Short mmCIF file of C-alpha atoms in Angstrom, two decimals:
data_model
loop_
_atom_site.label_atom_id
_atom_site.label_comp_id
_atom_site.label_asym_id
_atom_site.label_seq_id
_atom_site.Cartn_x
_atom_site.Cartn_y
_atom_site.Cartn_z
CA GLN X 1 -28.42 42.66 17.32
CA SER X 2 -28.42 39.12 15.92
CA VAL X 3 -27.72 36.06 18.04
CA LEU X 4 -25.19 34.85 15.45
CA THR X 5 -22.46 37.29 14.43
CA GLN X 6 -21.31 37.74 10.85
CA PRO X 7 -19.05 40.37 9.31
CA PRO X 8 -21.18 43.01 7.57
CA SER X 9 -19.19 42.74 4.37
CA VAL X 10 -16.45 40.83 2.60
CA SER X 11 -14.96 41.30 -0.83
CA GLY X 12 -12.71 39.54 -3.27
CA ALA X 13 -11.56 39.62 -6.86
CA PRO X 14 -12.80 37.14 -9.44
CA GLY X 15 -11.11 33.79 -9.00
CA GLN X 16 -10.14 34.42 -5.40
CA ARG X 17 -11.30 32.62 -2.26
CA VAL X 18 -13.32 34.32 0.44
CA THR X 19 -14.67 33.11 3.74
CA ILE X 20 -17.59 34.33 5.80
CA SER X 21 -17.61 33.59 9.50
CA CYS X 22 -20.61 32.97 11.73
CA THR X 23 -19.94 33.15 15.45
CA GLY X 24 -22.39 31.87 18.02
CA SER X 25 -22.27 30.65 21.60
CA SER X 26 -22.64 27.62 23.83
CA SER X 27 -26.42 27.77 23.50
CA ASN X 28 -26.51 27.46 19.73
CA ILE X 29 -23.58 26.46 17.49
CA GLY X 30 -21.44 25.44 20.45
CA ALA X 31 -24.22 23.18 21.72
CA GLY X 32 -23.88 21.09 18.59
CA TYR X 33 -26.77 22.47 16.57
CA ASP X 34 -26.37 22.46 12.83
CA VAL X 35 -25.60 25.57 10.84
CA HIS X 36 -27.23 26.39 7.52
CA TRP X 37 -26.32 29.07 5.00
CA TYR X 38 -28.59 31.02 2.68
CA GLN X 39 -27.83 33.19 -0.34
CA GLN X 40 -30.05 36.16 -1.15
CA PHE X 41 -30.02 38.47 -4.14
CA PRO X 42 -31.66 41.92 -3.91
CA GLY X 43 -35.42 41.75 -4.13
CA THR X 44 -35.59 37.98 -4.00
CA ALA X 45 -36.21 35.31 -1.37
CA PRO X 46 -33.33 33.57 0.39
CA LYS X 47 -32.13 30.32 -1.14
CA LEU X 48 -30.67 27.39 0.78
CA LEU X 49 -26.94 27.17 0.00
CA ILE X 50 -25.46 24.85 2.64
CA TYR X 51 -27.33 22.65 5.11
CA GLY X 52 -26.13 20.62 8.06
CA ASN X 53 -22.86 22.55 8.30
CA ARG X 54 -21.30 21.23 5.10
CA ASN X 55 -23.87 19.76 2.70
CA ARG X 56 -24.82 21.32 -0.61
CA PRO X 57 -28.31 20.96 -2.14
CA SER X 58 -28.32 19.74 -5.71
CA GLY X 59 -27.53 22.53 -8.12
CA VAL X 60 -25.24 24.45 -5.78
CA PRO X 61 -21.72 24.58 -7.25
CA ASP X 62 -18.97 22.86 -5.32
CA ARG X 63 -17.20 26.22 -5.14
CA PHE X 64 -19.35 26.74 -2.05
CA SER X 65 -18.40 24.83 1.10
CA GLY X 66 -19.22 24.99 4.78
CA SER X 67 -17.51 24.01 7.98
CA LYS X 68 -18.13 24.21 11.69
CA SER X 69 -15.87 24.17 14.74
CA GLY X 70 -16.66 24.95 18.32
CA THR X 71 -18.95 27.95 18.55
CA SER X 72 -18.35 29.09 14.97
CA ALA X 73 -19.06 28.14 11.40
CA SER X 74 -17.68 29.33 8.08
CA LEU X 75 -18.78 29.56 4.48
CA ALA X 76 -16.02 29.43 1.90
CA ILE X 77 -16.38 30.43 -1.73
CA THR X 78 -13.56 29.54 -4.10
CA GLY X 79 -13.08 30.67 -7.67
CA LEU X 80 -15.14 33.77 -6.97
CA GLN X 81 -17.47 34.81 -9.79
CA ALA X 82 -19.36 38.03 -10.42
CA GLU X 83 -22.69 36.23 -9.96
CA ASP X 84 -21.72 35.31 -6.40
CA GLU X 85 -22.26 38.92 -5.34
CA ALA X 86 -25.13 38.63 -2.87
CA ASP X 87 -26.03 38.62 0.81
CA TYR X 88 -25.23 35.50 2.83
CA PHE X 89 -26.91 34.50 6.09
CA CYS X 90 -26.09 31.76 8.56
CA GLN X 91 -28.81 30.12 10.66
CA SER X 92 -28.96 27.70 13.57
CA TYR X 93 -31.07 26.78 16.58
CA ASP X 94 -30.74 28.28 20.05
CA ARG X 95 -31.78 26.20 23.05
CA SER X 96 -32.09 29.22 25.34
CA LEU X 97 -34.87 30.69 23.18
CA SER X 98 -37.72 28.19 23.16
CA GLY X 99 -38.31 26.88 19.67
CA SER X 100 -36.20 29.64 18.28
CA ARG X 101 -34.30 29.49 15.08
CA VAL X 102 -31.66 32.19 14.92
CA PHE X 103 -29.97 33.99 12.05
CA GLY X 104 -26.78 35.90 11.59
CA GLY X 105 -27.03 39.54 10.62
CA GLY X 106 -25.91 38.77 7.08
CA THR X 107 -22.78 39.45 5.06
CA LYS X 108 -22.71 41.39 1.83
CA LEU X 109 -20.24 39.83 -0.61
CA THR X 110 -18.81 42.22 -3.17
CA VAL X 111 -16.93 40.86 -6.16
CA LEU X 112 -14.38 43.51 -7.10
CA GLU T 1 -43.05 22.22 -8.85
CA VAL T 2 -42.53 22.66 -5.13
CA GLN T 3 -43.76 26.14 -4.31
CA LEU T 4 -44.83 28.49 -1.53
CA VAL T 5 -46.82 31.62 -2.39
CA GLU T 6 -47.54 34.26 0.25
CA SER T 7 -50.35 36.78 0.11
CA GLY T 8 -52.12 39.24 2.36
CA GLY T 9 -49.49 41.88 2.85
CA ALA T 10 -50.77 45.46 2.97
CA LEU T 11 -50.50 48.91 4.49
CA VAL T 12 -52.14 48.90 7.92
CA GLN T 13 -52.39 51.46 10.71
CA PRO T 14 -50.65 50.95 14.05
CA GLY T 15 -52.84 48.83 16.30
CA GLY T 16 -54.48 47.17 13.33
CA SER T 17 -54.65 43.54 12.26
CA LEU T 18 -53.69 41.56 9.20
CA ARG T 19 -53.72 37.91 8.19
CA LEU T 20 -51.04 36.53 5.91
CA SER T 21 -51.49 33.33 3.93
CA CYS T 22 -48.96 30.96 2.41
CA ALA T 23 -50.24 28.51 -0.19
CA ALA T 24 -48.18 25.37 -0.64
CA SER T 25 -48.06 23.18 -3.71
CA GLY T 26 -45.96 20.38 -5.18
CA PHE T 27 -45.36 18.54 -1.93
CA THR T 28 -47.26 16.91 0.94
CA PHE T 29 -47.81 20.00 3.07
CA SER T 30 -49.08 18.07 6.08
CA ASN T 31 -45.72 16.32 6.49
CA TYR T 32 -43.70 19.45 7.19
CA TRP T 33 -43.13 21.96 9.95
CA MET T 34 -43.52 25.49 8.63
CA HIS T 35 -42.09 28.86 9.66
CA TRP T 36 -42.55 32.57 9.16
CA VAL T 37 -39.42 34.70 8.80
CA ARG T 38 -39.40 38.47 8.31
CA GLN T 39 -36.94 40.95 6.90
CA VAL T 40 -36.89 44.70 7.03
CA PRO T 41 -35.77 45.75 3.52
CA GLY T 42 -32.00 46.07 3.51
CA LYS T 43 -31.65 44.33 6.88
CA GLY T 44 -31.24 40.77 8.14
CA LEU T 45 -33.56 37.81 8.43
CA VAL T 46 -35.50 37.39 11.67
CA TRP T 47 -37.34 34.23 12.67
CA VAL T 48 -40.94 34.93 13.71
CA SER T 49 -42.80 31.70 14.37
CA ARG T 50 -43.07 27.99 13.65
CA ILE T 51 -45.80 25.35 13.65
CA ASN T 52 -45.48 21.60 13.63
CA SER T 53 -46.95 19.38 10.96
CA ASP T 54 -50.41 18.85 12.47
CA GLY T 55 -50.73 22.31 14.00
CA SER T 56 -50.69 21.11 17.61
CA SER T 57 -47.49 22.91 18.60
CA THR T 58 -46.34 26.47 17.96
CA ASN T 59 -43.51 28.80 18.99
CA TYR T 60 -42.98 32.52 18.65
CA ALA T 61 -40.21 35.07 18.84
CA ASP T 62 -40.51 37.19 21.98
CA SER T 63 -41.11 40.28 19.84
CA VAL T 64 -44.42 38.91 18.52
CA LYS T 65 -45.57 36.63 21.34
CA GLY T 66 -49.13 37.40 22.38
CA ARG T 67 -49.79 39.43 19.23
CA PHE T 68 -49.22 37.00 16.37
CA THR T 69 -50.79 33.57 15.87
CA ILE T 70 -49.52 30.96 13.45
CA SER T 71 -51.91 28.31 12.17
CA ARG T 72 -52.39 25.95 9.26
CA ASP T 73 -55.12 24.20 7.30
CA ASN T 74 -53.66 20.99 5.96
CA ALA T 75 -56.80 20.30 3.93
CA LYS T 76 -56.20 23.56 2.08
CA ASN T 77 -52.39 23.27 2.04
CA THR T 78 -52.19 26.73 3.56
CA LEU T 79 -50.20 28.34 6.36
CA TYR T 80 -51.43 31.48 8.10
CA LEU T 81 -50.07 34.26 10.28
CA GLN T 82 -52.66 36.33 12.14
CA MET T 83 -51.05 39.59 13.19
CA ASN T 84 -52.81 41.77 15.77
CA SER T 85 -51.81 44.97 17.60
CA LEU T 86 -49.42 45.79 14.81
CA ARG T 87 -46.56 48.19 15.47
CA ALA T 88 -44.31 50.21 13.19
CA GLU T 89 -41.48 47.82 13.99
CA ASP T 90 -43.48 44.96 12.42
CA THR T 91 -42.96 46.57 9.02
CA ALA T 92 -41.10 44.01 6.94
CA VAL T 93 -41.26 41.48 4.13
CA TYR T 94 -42.74 38.29 5.55
CA TYR T 95 -41.58 34.96 4.14
CA CYS T 96 -42.99 31.52 4.79
CA ALA T 97 -40.48 28.70 4.71
CA ARG T 98 -40.53 24.91 4.83
CA GLU T 99 -38.33 23.07 7.31
CA ASP T 100 -36.91 19.87 5.87
CA PRO T 101 -35.94 17.13 8.34
CA LEU T 102 -33.99 15.39 5.57
CA ARG T 103 -31.80 18.45 5.24
CA PHE T 104 -30.99 18.74 8.93
CA PHE T 105 -34.07 20.92 9.47
CA ALA T 106 -32.88 23.69 7.19
CA PHE T 107 -35.36 25.98 5.47
CA ASP T 108 -35.21 24.43 2.03
CA ILE T 109 -38.16 26.13 0.34
CA TRP T 110 -39.09 29.80 0.69
CA GLY T 111 -41.98 31.84 -0.64
CA GLN T 112 -41.43 35.06 -2.57
CA GLY T 113 -42.45 37.20 0.41
CA THR T 114 -45.27 39.62 1.10
CA MET T 115 -44.76 43.20 2.32
CA VAL T 116 -46.40 44.43 5.49
CA THR T 117 -46.23 48.16 6.19
CA VAL T 118 -47.47 49.51 9.51
CA SER T 119 -47.91 53.24 9.30
CA SER T 120 -50.48 55.96 9.91
#
């Protein structure tokens, strides 16, 4: 299983707000390491969505936002759109695994 | 255009070897740490290995330690992953990714992936 824990799936209707959680431990998120989020459509490479817990690369709509508290982080998507349907992965660093970057298991977002 | 292009994926028998390549363009390759990440189709992302900018330091996931070797040729702007003693569980899409220190060390550029299938 993944070092970071995400719900396998979330869903929401167009226009709604959804959140995706990413739960870690004292050796990764809780140790102060940054959390990044990636969006992946079927058959394509992951794309950086949020970096450093809450920063959006240019071109990412401000409907996407990130936050972090304690041993967890969250990705929020407001004004849900059909094109947001994708897989979302969180990622951080774990100090107990030398040099290791760690990912969440991924969350499939379904737009109803 | 900033780009990473992987190649080298193939069908290989258990116990066999394969070398993946990742050609970088559009940026100063020698300035960046690079990583390999793999994904079984339909499953999650798994970090495999990383190398620092001049190739003097490397790290590996426990699952590949002693079998895989990451390297780079900065003169050729190319990252490599030498995979030996391959197992069925190594079957996955392999992505190379750039780590950007200006983006809190996130993986800001990814290649398109190359498929490795280990099967008899």
